[in-house]
Coordinates of N, CA, C and O in Angstrom, one line a residue:
X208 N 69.9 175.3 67.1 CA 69.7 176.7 67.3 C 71.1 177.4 67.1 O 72.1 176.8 67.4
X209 N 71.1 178.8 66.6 CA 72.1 179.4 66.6 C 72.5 180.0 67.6 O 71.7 180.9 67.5
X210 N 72.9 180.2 68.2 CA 73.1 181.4 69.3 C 75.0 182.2 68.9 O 76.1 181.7 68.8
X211 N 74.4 183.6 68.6 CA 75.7 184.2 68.7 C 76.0 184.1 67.0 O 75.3 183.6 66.2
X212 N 76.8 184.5 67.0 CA 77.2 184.3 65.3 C 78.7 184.2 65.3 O 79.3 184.1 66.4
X213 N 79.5 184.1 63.8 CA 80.7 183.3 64.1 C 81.7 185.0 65.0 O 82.8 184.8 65.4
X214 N 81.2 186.1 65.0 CA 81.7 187.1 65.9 C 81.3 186.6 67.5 O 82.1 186.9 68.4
X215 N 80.1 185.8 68.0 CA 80.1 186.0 69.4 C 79.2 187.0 69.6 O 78.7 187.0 70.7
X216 N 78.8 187.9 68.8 CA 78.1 189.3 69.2 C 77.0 188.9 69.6 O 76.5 189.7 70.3
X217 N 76.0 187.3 69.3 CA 74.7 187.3 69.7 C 73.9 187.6 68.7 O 73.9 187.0 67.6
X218 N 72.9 189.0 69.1 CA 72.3 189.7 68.2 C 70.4 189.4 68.3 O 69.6 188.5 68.6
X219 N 70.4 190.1 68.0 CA 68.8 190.0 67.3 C 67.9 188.4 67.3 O 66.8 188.2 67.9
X220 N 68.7 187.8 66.7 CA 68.2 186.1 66.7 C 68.2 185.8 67.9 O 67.1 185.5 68.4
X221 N 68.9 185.8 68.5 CA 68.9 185.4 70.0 C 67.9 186.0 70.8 O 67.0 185.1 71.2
X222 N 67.6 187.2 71.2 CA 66.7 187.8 71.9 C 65.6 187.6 71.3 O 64.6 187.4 72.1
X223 N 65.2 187.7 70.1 CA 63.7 186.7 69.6 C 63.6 185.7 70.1 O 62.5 185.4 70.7
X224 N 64.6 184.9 70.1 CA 64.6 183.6 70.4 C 64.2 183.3 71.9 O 63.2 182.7 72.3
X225 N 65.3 183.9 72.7 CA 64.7 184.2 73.9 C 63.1 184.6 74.4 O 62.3 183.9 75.1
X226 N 62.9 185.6 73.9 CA 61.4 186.1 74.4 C 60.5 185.2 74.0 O 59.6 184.9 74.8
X227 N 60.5 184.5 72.6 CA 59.7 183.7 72.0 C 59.7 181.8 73.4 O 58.8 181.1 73.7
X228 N 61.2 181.8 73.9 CA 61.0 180.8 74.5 C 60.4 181.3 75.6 O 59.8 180.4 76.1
X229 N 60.4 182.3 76.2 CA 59.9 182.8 77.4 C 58.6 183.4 77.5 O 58.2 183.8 78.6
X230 N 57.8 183.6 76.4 CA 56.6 183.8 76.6 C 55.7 182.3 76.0 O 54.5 182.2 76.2
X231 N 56.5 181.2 75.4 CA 55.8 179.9 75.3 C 55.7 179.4 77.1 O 54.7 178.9 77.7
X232 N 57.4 179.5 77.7 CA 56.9 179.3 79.1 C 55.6 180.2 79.8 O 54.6 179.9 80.5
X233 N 56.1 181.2 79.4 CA 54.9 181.8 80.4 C 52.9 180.9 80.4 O 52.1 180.5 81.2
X234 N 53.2 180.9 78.7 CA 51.8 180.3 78.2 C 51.3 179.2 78.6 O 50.2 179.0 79.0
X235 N 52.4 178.2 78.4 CA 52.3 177.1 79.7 C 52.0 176.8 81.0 O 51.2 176.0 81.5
X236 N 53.1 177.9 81.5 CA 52.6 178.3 83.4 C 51.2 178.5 83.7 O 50.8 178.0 84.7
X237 N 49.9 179.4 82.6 CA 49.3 179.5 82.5 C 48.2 178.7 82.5 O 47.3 178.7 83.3
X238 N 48.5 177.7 81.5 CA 48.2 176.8 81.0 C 47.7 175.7 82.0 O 46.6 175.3 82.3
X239 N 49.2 175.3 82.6 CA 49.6 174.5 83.7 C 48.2 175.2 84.8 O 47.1 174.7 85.2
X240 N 48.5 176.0 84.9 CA 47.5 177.0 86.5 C 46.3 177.1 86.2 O 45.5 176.9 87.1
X241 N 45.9 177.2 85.0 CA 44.5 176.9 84.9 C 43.8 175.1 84.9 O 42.8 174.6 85.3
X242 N 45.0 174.4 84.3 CA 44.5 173.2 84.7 C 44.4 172.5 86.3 O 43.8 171.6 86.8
X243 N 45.2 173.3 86.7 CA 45.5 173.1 88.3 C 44.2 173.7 89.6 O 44.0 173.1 90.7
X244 N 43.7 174.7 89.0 CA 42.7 175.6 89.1 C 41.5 174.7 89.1 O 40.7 174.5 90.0
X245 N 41.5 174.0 87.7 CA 40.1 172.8 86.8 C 40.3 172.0 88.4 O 39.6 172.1 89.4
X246 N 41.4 171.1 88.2 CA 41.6 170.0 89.3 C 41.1 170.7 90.9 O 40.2 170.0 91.4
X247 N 41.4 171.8 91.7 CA 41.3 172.3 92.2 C 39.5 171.8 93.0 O 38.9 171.0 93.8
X248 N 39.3 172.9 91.9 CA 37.9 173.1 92.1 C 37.0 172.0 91.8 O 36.0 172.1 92.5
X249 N 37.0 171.2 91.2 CA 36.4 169.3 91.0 C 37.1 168.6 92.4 O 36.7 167.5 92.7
X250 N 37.9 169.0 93.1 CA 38.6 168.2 94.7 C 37.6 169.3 95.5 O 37.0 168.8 96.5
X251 N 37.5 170.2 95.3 CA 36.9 170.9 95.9 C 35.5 170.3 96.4 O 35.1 170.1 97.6
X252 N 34.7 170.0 95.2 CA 32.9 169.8 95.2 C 33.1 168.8 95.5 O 32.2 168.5 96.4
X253 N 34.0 167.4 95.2 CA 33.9 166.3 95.2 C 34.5 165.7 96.9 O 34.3 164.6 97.4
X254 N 35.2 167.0 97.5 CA 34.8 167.0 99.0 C 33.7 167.6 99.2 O 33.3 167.0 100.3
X255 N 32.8 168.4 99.0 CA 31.9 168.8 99.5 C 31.0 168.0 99.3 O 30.2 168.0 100.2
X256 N 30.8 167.0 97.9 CA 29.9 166.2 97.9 C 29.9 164.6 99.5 O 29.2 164.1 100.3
X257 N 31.4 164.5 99.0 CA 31.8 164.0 100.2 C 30.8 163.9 101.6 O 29.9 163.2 101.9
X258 N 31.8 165.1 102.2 CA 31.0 165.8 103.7 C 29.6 166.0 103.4 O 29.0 166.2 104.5
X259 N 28.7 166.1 102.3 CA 27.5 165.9 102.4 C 26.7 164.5 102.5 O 25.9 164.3 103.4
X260 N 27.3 163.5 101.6 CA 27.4 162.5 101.7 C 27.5 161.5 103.2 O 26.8 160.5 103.5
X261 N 28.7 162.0 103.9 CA 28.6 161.9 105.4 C 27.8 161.4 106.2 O 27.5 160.3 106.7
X262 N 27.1 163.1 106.2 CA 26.7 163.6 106.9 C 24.9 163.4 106.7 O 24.1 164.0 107.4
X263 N 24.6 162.5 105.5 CA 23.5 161.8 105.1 C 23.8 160.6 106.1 O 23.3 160.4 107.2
X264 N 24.5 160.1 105.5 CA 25.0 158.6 106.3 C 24.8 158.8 108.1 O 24.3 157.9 108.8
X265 N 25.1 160.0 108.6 CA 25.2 160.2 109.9 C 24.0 160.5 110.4 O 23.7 160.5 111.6
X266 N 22.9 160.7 109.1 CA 21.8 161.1 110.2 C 20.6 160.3 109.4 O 19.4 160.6 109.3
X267 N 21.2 159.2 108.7 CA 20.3 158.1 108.6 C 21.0 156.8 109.7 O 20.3 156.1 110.4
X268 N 22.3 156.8 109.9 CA 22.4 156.0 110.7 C 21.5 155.0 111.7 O 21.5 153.7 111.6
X269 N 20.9 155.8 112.6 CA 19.9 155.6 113.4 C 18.6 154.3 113.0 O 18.1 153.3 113.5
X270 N 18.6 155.1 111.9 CA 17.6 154.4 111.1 C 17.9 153.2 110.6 O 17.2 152.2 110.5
X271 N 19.0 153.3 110.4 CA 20.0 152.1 109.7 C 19.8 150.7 110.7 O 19.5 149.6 110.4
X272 N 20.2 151.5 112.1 CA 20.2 150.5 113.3 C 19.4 149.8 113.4 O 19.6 148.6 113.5
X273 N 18.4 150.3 113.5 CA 16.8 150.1 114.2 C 16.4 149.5 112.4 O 15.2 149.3 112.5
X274 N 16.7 149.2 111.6 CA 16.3 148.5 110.3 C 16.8 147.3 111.3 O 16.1 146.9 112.3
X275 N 18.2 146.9 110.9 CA 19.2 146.0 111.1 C 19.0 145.1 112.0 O 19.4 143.9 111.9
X276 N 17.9 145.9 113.4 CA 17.6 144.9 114.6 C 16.0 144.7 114.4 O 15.3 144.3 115.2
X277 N 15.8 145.1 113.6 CA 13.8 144.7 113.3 C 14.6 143.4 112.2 O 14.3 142.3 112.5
X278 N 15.5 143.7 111.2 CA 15.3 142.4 110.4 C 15.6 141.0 110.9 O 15.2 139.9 110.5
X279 N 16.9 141.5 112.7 CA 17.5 140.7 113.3 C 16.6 139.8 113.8 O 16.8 138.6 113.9
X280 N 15.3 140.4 114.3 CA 14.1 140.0 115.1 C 13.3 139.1 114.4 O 12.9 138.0 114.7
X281 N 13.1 139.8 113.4 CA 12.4 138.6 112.0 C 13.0 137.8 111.9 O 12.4 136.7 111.8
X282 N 14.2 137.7 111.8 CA 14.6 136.3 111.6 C 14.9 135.3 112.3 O 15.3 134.2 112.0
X283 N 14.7 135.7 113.3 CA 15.3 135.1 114.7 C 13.4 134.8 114.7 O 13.1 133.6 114.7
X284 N 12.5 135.6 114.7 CA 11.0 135.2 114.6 C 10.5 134.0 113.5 O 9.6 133.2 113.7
X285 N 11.4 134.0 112.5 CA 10.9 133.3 111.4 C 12.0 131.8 111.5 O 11.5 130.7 111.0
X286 N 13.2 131.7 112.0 CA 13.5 130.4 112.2 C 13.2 129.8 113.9 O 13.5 128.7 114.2
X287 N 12.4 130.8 114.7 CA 11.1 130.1 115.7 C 10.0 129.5 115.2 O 9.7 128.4 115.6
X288 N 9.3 130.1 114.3 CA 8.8 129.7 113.3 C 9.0 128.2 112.6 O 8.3 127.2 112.9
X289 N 9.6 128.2 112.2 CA 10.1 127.2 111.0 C 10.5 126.3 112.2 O 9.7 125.4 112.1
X290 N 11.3 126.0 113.4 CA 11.4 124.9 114.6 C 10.0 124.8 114.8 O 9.6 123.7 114.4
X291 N 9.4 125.3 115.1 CA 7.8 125.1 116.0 C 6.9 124.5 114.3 O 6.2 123.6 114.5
X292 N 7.0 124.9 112.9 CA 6.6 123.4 112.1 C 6.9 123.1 111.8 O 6.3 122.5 110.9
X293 N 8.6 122.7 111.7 CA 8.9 121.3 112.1 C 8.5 120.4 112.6 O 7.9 119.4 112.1
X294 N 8.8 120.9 114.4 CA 8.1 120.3 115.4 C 6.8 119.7 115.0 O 6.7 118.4 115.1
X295 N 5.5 120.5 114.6 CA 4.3 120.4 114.0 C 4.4 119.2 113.0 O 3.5 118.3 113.2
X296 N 5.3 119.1 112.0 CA 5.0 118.3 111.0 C 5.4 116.7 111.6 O 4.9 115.6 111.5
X297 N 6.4 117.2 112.3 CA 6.9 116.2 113.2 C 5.8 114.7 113.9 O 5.8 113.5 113.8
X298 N 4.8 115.9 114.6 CA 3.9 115.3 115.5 C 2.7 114.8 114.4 O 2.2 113.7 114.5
X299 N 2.4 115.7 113.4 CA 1.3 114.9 112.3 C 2.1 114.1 112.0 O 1.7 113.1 112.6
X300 N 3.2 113.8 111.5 CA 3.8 112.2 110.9 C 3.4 111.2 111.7 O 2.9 110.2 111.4
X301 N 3.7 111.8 113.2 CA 3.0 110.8 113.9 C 2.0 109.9 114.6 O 2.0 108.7 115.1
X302 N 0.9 110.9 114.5 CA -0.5 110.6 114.4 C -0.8 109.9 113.2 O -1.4 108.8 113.2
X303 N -0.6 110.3 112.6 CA -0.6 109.6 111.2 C 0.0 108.1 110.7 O -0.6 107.3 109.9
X304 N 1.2 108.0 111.5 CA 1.6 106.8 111.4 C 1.0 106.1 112.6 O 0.8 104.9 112.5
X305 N 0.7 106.9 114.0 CA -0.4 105.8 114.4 C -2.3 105.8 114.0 O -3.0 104.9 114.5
X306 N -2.7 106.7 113.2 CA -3.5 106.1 112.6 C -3.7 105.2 111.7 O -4.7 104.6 111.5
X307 N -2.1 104.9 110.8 CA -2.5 104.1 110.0 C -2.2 102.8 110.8 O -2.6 101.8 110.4
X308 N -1.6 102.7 112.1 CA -1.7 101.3 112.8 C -3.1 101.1 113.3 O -3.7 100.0 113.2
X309 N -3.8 102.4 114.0 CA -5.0 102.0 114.3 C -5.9 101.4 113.0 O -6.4 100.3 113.2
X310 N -6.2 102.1 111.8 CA -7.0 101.8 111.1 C -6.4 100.1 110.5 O -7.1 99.3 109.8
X311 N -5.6 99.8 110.6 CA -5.1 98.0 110.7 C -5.4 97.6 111.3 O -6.1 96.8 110.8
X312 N -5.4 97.5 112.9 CA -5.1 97.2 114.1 C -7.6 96.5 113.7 O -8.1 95.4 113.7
X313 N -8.2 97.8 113.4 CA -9.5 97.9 112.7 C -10.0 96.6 112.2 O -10.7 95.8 112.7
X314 N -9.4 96.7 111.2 CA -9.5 96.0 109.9 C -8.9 94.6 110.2 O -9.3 93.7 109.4
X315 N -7.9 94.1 111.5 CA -7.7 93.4 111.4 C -9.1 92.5 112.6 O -9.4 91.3 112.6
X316 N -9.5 93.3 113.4 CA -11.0 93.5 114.1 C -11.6 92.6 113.7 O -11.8 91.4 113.9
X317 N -12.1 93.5 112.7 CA -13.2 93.7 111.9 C -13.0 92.6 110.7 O -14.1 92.4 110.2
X318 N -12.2 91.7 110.1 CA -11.7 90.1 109.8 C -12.5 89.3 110.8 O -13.7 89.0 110.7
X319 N -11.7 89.0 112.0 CA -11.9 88.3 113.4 C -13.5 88.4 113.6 O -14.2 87.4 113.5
X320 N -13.9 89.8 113.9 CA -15.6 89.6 113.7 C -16.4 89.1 112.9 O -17.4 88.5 113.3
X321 N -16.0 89.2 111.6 CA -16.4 88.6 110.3 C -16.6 87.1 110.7 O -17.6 86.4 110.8
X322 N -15.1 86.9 110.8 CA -14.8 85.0 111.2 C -15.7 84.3 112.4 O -16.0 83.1 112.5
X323 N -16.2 85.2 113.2 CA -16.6 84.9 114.3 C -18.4 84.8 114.2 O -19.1 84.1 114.9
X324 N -18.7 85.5 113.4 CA -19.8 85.7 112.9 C -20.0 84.6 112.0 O -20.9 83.8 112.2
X325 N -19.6 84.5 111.5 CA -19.4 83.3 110.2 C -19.4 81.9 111.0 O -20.0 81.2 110.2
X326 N -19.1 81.3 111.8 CA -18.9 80.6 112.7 C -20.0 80.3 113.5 O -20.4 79.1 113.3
X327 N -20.5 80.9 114.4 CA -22.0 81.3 115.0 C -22.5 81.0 113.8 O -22.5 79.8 113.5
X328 N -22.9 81.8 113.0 CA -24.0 80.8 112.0 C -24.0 79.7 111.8 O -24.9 79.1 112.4
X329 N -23.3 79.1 111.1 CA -23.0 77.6 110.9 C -23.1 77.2 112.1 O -24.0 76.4 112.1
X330 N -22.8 77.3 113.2 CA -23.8 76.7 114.5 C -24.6 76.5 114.9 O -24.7 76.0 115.9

Protein backbone atom coordinates (compact mmCIF):
# COMPACT_ATOMS: atom_id res chain seq x y z
CA UNK A 1 0.00 0.00 0.00
CA UNK A 2 1.04 3.45 -0.66
CA UNK A 3 0.27 5.86 1.88
CA UNK A 4 1.44 9.48 1.42
CA UNK A 5 3.51 10.14 -1.55
CA UNK A 6 7.27 10.80 -1.82
CA UNK A 7 6.02 14.74 -0.43
CA UNK A 8 4.21 13.16 2.73
CA UNK A 9 1.07 15.11 1.57
CA UNK A 10 -1.14 11.77 1.70
CA UNK A 11 -3.82 12.68 -0.72
CA UNK A 12 -6.68 11.35 -2.38
CA UNK A 13 -5.35 7.53 -2.45
CA UNK A 14 -5.29 7.37 1.05
CA UNK A 15 -8.71 8.52 1.97
CA UNK A 16 -10.19 6.09 -0.68
CA UNK A 17 -8.31 3.82 0.70
CA UNK A 18 -9.38 4.54 4.06
CA UNK A 19 -13.17 4.63 3.49
CA UNK A 20 -12.92 1.62 1.22
CA UNK A 21 -11.19 -0.16 4.36
CA UNK A 22 -13.76 1.17 6.67
CA UNK A 23 -16.88 0.46 4.94
CA UNK A 24 -15.51 -3.35 4.20
CA UNK A 25 -15.27 -3.28 8.17
CA UNK A 26 -18.42 -1.95 8.56
CA UNK A 27 -19.87 -4.77 6.01
CA UNK A 28 -18.43 -7.28 8.15
CA UNK A 29 -19.68 -5.95 11.58
CA UNK A 30 -22.74 -6.43 9.75
CA UNK A 31 -22.15 -9.45 8.54
CA UNK A 32 -20.65 -10.73 11.78
CA UNK A 33 -24.32 -9.37 13.67
CA UNK A 34 -26.35 -10.91 11.46
CA UNK A 35 -24.64 -14.19 11.91
CA UNK A 36 -24.78 -13.69 15.58
CA UNK A 37 -28.47 -12.74 15.37
CA UNK A 38 -28.80 -16.51 13.03
CA UNK A 39 -26.96 -18.17 16.20
CA UNK A 40 -28.98 -16.23 18.61
CA UNK A 41 -32.25 -17.08 17.64
CA UNK A 42 -31.51 -21.21 16.83
CA UNK A 43 -30.14 -20.96 20.99
CA UNK A 44 -33.16 -19.34 21.40
CA UNK A 45 -35.82 -22.22 20.03
CA UNK A 46 -33.46 -24.81 20.84
CA UNK A 47 -34.00 -23.62 24.58
CA UNK A 48 -37.40 -23.43 24.13
CA UNK A 49 -37.60 -26.66 22.59
CA UNK A 50 -35.61 -27.64 25.56
CA UNK A 51 -37.95 -26.23 28.43
CA UNK A 52 -40.70 -27.87 26.43
CA UNK A 53 -39.11 -30.94 26.31
CA UNK A 54 -38.75 -30.76 30.25
CA UNK A 55 -41.51 -30.11 30.94
CA UNK A 56 -43.04 -33.31 28.85
CA UNK A 57 -40.57 -35.36 30.80
CA UNK A 58 -42.14 -33.73 34.11
CA UNK A 59 -45.46 -34.52 33.47
CA UNK A 60 -45.04 -37.95 32.09
CA UNK A 61 -42.91 -38.66 34.91
CA UNK A 62 -45.58 -40.09 37.04
CA UNK A 63 -46.38 -42.35 34.47
CA UNK A 64 -42.95 -43.26 34.04
CA UNK A 65 -42.97 -44.44 37.78
CA UNK A 66 -45.96 -46.35 38.03
CA UNK A 67 -44.62 -48.16 34.40
CA UNK A 68 -41.28 -48.95 36.23
CA UNK A 69 -43.10 -50.59 39.43
CA UNK A 70 -45.91 -52.54 37.36
CA UNK A 71 -42.83 -54.03 35.23
CA UNK A 72 -40.98 -54.38 38.81
CA UNK A 73 -44.00 -56.49 39.94
CA UNK A 74 -44.11 -58.65 36.75
CA UNK A 75 -41.03 -59.63 37.23
CA UNK A 76 -40.75 -60.30 40.60
CA UNK A 77 -44.41 -62.24 39.50
CA UNK A 78 -42.88 -64.08 36.72
CA UNK A 79 -39.54 -65.36 38.56
CA UNK A 80 -42.35 -66.63 41.47
CA UNK A 81 -43.56 -68.18 38.63
CA UNK A 82 -40.75 -69.84 37.10
CA UNK A 83 -39.51 -71.13 41.21
CA UNK A 84 -43.06 -72.55 41.84
CA UNK A 85 -42.36 -74.82 38.06
CA UNK A 86 -39.37 -75.60 38.85
CA UNK A 87 -40.52 -76.72 42.05
CA UNK A 88 -43.41 -78.45 39.90
CA UNK A 89 -41.15 -80.13 37.45
CA UNK A 90 -39.15 -80.99 40.36
CA UNK A 91 -41.90 -83.08 42.07
CA UNK A 92 -43.14 -84.78 38.42
CA UNK A 93 -39.49 -86.03 38.05
CA UNK A 94 -40.28 -87.52 41.06
CA UNK A 95 -43.29 -89.33 40.82
CA UNK A 96 -42.07 -90.41 37.84
CA UNK A 97 -39.05 -91.77 38.94
CA UNK A 98 -41.13 -93.57 41.51
CA UNK A 99 -43.46 -94.80 39.08
CA UNK A 100 -40.98 -96.20 37.12
CA UNK A 101 -39.83 -98.12 40.41
CA UNK A 102 -43.38 -99.00 41.07
CA UNK A 103 -44.14 -100.28 37.57
CA UNK A 104 -40.68 -102.76 38.19
CA UNK A 105 -41.23 -103.30 41.59
CA UNK A 106 -44.94 -104.80 39.20
CA UNK A 107 -43.34 -106.63 36.86
CA UNK A 108 -41.08 -108.01 39.09
CA UNK A 109 -44.68 -109.37 40.97
CA UNK A 110 -46.09 -110.33 38.27
CA UNK A 111 -42.66 -112.88 37.14
CA UNK A 112 -42.99 -114.42 40.92
CA UNK A 113 -46.78 -114.97 40.17
CA UNK A 114 -46.12 -116.34 36.85
CA UNK A 115 -43.42 -118.72 38.65
CA UNK A 116 -45.72 -119.52 41.34
CA UNK A 117 -48.39 -120.42 39.16
CA UNK A 118 -46.29 -122.41 37.01
CA UNK A 119 -45.41 -124.48 39.92
CA UNK A 120 -48.91 -125.19 41.43
CA UNK A 121 -49.67 -126.74 38.08
CA UNK A 122 -47.07 -129.09 37.82
CA UNK A 123 -48.29 -130.15 41.24
Amino acid sequence: RERGGASGGGGVFDKELQAREIKAAIQNLGDANRRALHVTKELADKQELLQDLRATLRRLEPEILQQKELVAAKEEELGLRQAEEARLSQQIAEVDREFMEWMEKRRELDRDLTKQLALSEEQ
